[in-house]
Coordinates of N, CA, C and O in Angstrom, one line a residue:
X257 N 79.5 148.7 119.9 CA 79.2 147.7 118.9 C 80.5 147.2 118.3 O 80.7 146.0 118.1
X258 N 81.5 148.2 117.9 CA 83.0 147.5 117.4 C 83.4 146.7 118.5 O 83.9 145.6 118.2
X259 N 83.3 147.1 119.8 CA 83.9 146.6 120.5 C 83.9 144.8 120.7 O 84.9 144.1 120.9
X260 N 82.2 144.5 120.3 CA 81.2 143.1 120.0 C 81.7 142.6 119.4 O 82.2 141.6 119.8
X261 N 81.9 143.1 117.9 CA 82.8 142.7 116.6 C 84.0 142.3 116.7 O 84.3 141.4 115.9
X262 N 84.9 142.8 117.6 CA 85.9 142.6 118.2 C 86.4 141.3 118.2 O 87.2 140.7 117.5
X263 N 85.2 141.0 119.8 CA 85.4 140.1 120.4 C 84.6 138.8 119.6 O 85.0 137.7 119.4
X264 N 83.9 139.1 119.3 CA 83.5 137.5 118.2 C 84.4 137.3 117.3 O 84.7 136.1 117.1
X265 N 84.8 138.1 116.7 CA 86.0 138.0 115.6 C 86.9 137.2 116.8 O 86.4 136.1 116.8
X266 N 87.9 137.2 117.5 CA 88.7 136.8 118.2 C 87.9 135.5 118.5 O 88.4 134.5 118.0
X267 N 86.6 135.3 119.3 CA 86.5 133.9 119.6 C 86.2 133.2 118.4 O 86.6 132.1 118.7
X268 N 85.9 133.1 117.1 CA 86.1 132.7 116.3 C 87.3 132.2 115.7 O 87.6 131.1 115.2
X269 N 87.9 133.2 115.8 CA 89.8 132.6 115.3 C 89.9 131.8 116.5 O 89.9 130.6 116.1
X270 N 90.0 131.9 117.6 CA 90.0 131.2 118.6 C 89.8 129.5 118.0 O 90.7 128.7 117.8
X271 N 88.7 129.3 117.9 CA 87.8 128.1 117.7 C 88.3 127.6 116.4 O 88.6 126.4 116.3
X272 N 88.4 128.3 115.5 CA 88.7 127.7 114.3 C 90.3 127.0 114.3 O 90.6 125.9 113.9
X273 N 91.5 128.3 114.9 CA 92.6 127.4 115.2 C 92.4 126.3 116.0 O 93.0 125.3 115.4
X274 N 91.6 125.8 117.5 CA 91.7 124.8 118.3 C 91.1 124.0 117.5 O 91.4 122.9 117.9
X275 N 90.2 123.8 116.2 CA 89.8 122.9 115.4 C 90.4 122.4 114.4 O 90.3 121.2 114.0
X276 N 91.1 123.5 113.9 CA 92.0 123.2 113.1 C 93.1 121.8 113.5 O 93.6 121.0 112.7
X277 N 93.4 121.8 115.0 CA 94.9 121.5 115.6 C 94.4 120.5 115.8 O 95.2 119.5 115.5
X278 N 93.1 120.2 116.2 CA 92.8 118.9 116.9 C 92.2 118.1 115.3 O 91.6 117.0 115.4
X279 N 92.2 118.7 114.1 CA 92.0 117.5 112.6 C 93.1 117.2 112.4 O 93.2 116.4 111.5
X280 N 94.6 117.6 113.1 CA 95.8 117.1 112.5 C 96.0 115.0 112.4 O 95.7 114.1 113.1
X281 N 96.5 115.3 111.5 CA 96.8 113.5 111.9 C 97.5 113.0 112.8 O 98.7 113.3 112.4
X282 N 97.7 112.3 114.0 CA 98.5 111.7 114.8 C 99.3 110.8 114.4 O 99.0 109.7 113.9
X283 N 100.3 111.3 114.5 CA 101.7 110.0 114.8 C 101.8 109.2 115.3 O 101.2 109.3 116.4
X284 N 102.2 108.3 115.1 CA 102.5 107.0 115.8 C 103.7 106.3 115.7 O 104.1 106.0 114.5
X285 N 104.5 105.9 116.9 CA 105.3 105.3 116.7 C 105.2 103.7 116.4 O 105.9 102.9 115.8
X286 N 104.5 103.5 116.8 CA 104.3 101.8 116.6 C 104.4 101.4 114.7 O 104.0 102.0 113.7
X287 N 104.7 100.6 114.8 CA 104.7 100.5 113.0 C 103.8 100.1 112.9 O 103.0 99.6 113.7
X288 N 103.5 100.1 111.5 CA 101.9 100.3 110.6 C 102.0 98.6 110.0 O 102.9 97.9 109.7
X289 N 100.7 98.5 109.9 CA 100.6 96.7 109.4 C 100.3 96.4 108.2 O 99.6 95.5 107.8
X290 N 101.1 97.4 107.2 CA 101.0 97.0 105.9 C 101.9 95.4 105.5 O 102.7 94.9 106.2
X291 N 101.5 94.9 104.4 CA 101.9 93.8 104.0 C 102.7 93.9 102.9 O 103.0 93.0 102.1
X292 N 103.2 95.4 102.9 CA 104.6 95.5 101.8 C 105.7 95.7 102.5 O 105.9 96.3 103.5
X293 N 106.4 94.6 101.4 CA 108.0 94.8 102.4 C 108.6 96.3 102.4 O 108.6 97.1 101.4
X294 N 109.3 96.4 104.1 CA 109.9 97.9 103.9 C 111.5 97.5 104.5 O 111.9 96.6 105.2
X295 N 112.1 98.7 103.9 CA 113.8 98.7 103.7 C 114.0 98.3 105.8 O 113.3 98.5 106.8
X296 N 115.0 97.9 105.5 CA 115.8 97.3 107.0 C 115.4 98.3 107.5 O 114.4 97.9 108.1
X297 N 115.5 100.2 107.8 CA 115.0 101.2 108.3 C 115.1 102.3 107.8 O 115.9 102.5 106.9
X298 N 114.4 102.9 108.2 CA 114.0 104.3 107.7 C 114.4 105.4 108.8 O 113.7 105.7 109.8
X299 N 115.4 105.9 108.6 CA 116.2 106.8 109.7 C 115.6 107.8 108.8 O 115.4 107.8 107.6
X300 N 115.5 109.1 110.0 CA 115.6 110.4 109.6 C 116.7 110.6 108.9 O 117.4 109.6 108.8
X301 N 117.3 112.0 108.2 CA 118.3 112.5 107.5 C 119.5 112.5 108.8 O 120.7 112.0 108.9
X302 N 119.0 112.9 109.5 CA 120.5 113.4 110.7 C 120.5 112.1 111.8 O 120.9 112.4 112.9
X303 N 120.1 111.0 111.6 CA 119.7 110.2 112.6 C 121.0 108.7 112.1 O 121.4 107.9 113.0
X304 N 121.2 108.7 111.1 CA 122.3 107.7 111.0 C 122.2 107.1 109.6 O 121.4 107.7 108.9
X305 N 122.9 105.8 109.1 CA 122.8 105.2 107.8 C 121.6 104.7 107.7 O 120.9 104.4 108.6
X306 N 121.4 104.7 106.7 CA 120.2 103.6 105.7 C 120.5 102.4 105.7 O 121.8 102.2 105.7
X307 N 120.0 101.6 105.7 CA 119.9 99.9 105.0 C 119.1 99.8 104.4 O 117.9 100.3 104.6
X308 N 119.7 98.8 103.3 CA 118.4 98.2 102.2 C 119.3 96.8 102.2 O 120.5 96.5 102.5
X309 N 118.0 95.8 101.8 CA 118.3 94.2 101.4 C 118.7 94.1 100.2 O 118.0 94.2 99.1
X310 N 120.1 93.7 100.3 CA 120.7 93.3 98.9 C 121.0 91.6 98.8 O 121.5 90.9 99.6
X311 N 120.5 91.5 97.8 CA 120.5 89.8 97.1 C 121.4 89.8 95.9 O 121.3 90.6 95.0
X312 N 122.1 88.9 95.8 CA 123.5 88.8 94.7 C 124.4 87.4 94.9 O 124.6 86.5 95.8
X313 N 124.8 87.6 93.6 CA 126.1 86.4 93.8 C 127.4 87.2 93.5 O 127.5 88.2 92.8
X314 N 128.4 86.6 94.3 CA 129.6 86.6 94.5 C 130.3 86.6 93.4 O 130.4 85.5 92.7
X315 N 130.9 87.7 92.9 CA 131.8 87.7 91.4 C 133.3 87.3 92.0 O 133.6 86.1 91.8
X316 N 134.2 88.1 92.6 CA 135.0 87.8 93.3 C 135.3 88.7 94.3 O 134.5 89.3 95.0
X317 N 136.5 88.6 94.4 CA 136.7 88.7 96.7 C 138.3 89.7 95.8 O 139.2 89.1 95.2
X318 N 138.2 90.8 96.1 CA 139.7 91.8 96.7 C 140.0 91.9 97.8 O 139.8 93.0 98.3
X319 N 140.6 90.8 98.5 CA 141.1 90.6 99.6 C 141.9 91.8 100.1 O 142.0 92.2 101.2
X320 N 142.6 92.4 98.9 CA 143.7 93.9 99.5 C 143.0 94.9 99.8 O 143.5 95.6 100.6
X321 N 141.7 95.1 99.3 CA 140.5 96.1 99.5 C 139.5 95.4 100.6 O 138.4 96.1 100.7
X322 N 139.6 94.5 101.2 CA 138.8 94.1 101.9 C 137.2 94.5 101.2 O 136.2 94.8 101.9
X323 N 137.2 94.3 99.7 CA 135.5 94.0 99.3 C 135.1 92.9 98.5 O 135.9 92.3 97.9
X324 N 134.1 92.6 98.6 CA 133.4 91.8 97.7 C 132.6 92.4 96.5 O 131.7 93.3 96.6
X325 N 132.9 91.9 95.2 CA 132.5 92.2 94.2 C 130.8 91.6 93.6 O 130.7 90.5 92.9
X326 N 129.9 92.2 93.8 CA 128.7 91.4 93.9 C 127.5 91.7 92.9 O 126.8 92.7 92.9
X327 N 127.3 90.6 92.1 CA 126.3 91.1 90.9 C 125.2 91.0 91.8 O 125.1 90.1 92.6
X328 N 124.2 92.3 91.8 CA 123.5 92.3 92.7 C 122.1 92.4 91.7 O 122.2 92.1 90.5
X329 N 120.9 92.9 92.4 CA 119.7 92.2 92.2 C 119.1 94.1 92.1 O 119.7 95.0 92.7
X330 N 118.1 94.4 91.4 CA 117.7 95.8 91.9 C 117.2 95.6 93.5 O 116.6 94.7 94.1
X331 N 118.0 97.1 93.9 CA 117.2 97.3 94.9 C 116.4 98.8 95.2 O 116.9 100.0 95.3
X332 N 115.4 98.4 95.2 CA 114.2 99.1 95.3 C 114.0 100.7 96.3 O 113.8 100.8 97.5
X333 N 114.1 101.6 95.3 CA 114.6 102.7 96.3 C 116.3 103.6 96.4 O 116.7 104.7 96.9
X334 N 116.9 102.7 95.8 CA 118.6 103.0 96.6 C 118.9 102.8 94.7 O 118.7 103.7 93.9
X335 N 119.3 101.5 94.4 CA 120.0 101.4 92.7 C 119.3 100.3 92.3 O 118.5 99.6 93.0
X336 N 119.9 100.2 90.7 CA 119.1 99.0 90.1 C 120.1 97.9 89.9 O 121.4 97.8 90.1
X337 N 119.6 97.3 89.7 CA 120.5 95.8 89.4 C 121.9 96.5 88.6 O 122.0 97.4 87.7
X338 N 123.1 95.6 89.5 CA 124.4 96.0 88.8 C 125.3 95.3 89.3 O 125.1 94.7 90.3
X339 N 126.5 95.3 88.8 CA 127.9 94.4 89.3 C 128.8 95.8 90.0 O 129.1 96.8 89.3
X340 N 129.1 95.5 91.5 CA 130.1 96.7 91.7 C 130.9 96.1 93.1 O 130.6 94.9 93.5
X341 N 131.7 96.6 93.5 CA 132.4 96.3 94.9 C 132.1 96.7 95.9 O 132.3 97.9 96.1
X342 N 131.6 96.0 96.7 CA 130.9 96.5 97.8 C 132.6 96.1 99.4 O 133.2 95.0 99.5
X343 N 132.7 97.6 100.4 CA 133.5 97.2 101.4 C 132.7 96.5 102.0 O 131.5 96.7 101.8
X344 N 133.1 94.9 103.1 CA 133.4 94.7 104.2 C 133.7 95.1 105.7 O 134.8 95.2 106.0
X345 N 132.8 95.2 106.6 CA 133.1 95.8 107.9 C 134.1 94.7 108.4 O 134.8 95.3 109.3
X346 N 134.6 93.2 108.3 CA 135.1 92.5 108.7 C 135.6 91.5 107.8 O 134.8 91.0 107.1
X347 N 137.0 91.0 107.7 CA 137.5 90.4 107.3 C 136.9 88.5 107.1 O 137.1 87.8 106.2
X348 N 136.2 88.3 108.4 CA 135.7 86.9 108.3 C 134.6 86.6 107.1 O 134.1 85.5 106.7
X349 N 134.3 88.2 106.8 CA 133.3 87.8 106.0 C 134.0 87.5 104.7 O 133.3 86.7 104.0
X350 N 134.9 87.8 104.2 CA 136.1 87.7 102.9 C 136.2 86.0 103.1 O 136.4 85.2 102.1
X351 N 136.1 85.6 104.1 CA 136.7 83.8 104.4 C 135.8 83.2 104.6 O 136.1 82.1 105.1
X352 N 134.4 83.4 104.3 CA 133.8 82.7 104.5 C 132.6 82.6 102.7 O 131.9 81.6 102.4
X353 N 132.8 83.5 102.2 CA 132.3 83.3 101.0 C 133.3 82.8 99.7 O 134.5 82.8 100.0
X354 N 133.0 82.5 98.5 CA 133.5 82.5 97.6 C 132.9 82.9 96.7 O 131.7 83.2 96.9
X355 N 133.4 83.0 95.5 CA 133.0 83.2 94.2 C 132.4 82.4 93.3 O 132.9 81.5 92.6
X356 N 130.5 83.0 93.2 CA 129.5 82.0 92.7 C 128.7 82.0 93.6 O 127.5 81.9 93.3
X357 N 129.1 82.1 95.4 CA 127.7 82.2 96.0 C 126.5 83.0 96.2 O 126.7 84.2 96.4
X358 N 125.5 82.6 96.1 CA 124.5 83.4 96.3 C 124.5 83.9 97.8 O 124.5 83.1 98.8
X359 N 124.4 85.7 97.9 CA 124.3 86.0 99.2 C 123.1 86.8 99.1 O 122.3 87.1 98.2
X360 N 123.0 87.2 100.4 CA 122.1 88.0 101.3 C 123.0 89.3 102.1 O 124.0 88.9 102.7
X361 N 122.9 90.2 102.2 CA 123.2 91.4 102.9 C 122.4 92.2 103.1 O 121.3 92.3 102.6
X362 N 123.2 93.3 104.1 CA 122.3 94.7 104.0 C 123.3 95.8 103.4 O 124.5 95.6 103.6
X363 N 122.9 96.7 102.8 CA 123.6 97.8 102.6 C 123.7 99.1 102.9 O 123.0 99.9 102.4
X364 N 124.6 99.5 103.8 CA 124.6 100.1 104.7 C 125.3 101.4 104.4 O 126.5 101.5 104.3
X365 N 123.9 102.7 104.1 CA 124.9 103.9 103.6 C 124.4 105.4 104.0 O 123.3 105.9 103.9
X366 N 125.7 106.0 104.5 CA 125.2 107.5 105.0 C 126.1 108.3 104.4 O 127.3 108.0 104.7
X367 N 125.9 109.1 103.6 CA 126.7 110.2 102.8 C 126.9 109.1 101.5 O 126.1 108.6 100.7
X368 N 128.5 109.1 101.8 CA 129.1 108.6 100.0 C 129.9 107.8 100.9 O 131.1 107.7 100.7
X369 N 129.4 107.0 102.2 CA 129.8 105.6 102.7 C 129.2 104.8 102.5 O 128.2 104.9 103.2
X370 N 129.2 103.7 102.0 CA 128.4 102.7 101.6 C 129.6 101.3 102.0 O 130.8 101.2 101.7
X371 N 128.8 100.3 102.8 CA 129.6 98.9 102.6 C 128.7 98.0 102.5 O 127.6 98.3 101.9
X372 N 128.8 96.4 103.3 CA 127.7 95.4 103.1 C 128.5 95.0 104.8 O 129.7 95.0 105.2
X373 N 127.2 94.7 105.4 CA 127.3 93.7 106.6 C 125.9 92.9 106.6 O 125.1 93.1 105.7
X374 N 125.8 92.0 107.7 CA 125.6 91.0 107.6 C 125.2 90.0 106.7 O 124.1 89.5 106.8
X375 N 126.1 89.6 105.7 CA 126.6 88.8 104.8 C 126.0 87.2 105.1 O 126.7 86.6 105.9
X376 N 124.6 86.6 104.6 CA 124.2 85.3 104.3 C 124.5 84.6 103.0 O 124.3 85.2 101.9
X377 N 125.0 83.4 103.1 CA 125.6 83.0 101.9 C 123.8 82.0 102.0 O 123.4 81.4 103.0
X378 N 123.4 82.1 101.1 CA 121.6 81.2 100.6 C 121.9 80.3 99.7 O 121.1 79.4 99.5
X379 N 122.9 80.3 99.0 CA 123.5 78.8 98.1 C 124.7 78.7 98.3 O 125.2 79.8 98.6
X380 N 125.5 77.7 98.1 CA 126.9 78.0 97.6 C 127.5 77.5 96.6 O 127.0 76.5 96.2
X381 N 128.5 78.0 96.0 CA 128.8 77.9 94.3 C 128.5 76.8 94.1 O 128.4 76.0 95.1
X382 N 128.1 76.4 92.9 CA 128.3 75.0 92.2 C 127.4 73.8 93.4 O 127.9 72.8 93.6
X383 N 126.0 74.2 94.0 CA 125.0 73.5 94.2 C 123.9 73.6 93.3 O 123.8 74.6 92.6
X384 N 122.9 72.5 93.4 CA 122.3 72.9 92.8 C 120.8 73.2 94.1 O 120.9 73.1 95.3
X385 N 119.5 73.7 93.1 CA 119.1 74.2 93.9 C 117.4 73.5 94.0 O 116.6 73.9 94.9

């Protein structure tokens, strides 16, 4: 009779973990079709930098620091609206903006590195709109 008890006990656990495994939720890699906007990417921790969409105008250009100083817009997730210096991965981007334009970037940060690349100028100083 223990021996009975045993074994139902065991096919029991049996059945309840294989039930258990097969209610988990499935993953998917394909992205999901929500209609809220999401950050440039969502990297794992060990997987590489963050981006988020930064919108701002151009305060001024530290050409010796190679950054751009940019009143920026909150961004949602990362900081709130603020004026600060953001580095440049490339110098053409320093030559191609000025001070007053409205830009477009991403902000690109892993640890306590943070810069701005690809840099869209969406107005430029002193148009109107």
């Amino acid at each position: 009779m223990r021996k009975m008890l045993i074994a139902a006990f065991l096919v029991l656990l049996v059945e309840m973990i294989s039930c258990s495994s097969s209610e988990q939720p499935k993953t998917s890699s394909a992205p999901s079709a929500s209609s809220e906007p999401q950050p440039a990417s969502q990297p794992t921790a060990d997987s590489g930098p963050k981006r988020y969409h930064l919108e701002g105008t151009v305060v001024s250009i530290d050409r010796q620091q190679k950054r751009l100083i940019v009143d920026g817009k909150d961004i949602p997730g990362f900081m709130a609206a603020m004026t600060m210096p953001y580095p440049v991965a490339d110098d053409q981007t320093l030559n191609r903006v000025k001070p007053g334009d409205e830009i477009t970037a991403d902000v690109v940060a892993k640890d306590s590195d943070i810069h701005i690349d690809n840099v869209v100028v969406v107005k430029k100083a002193g148009t109107k709109k």
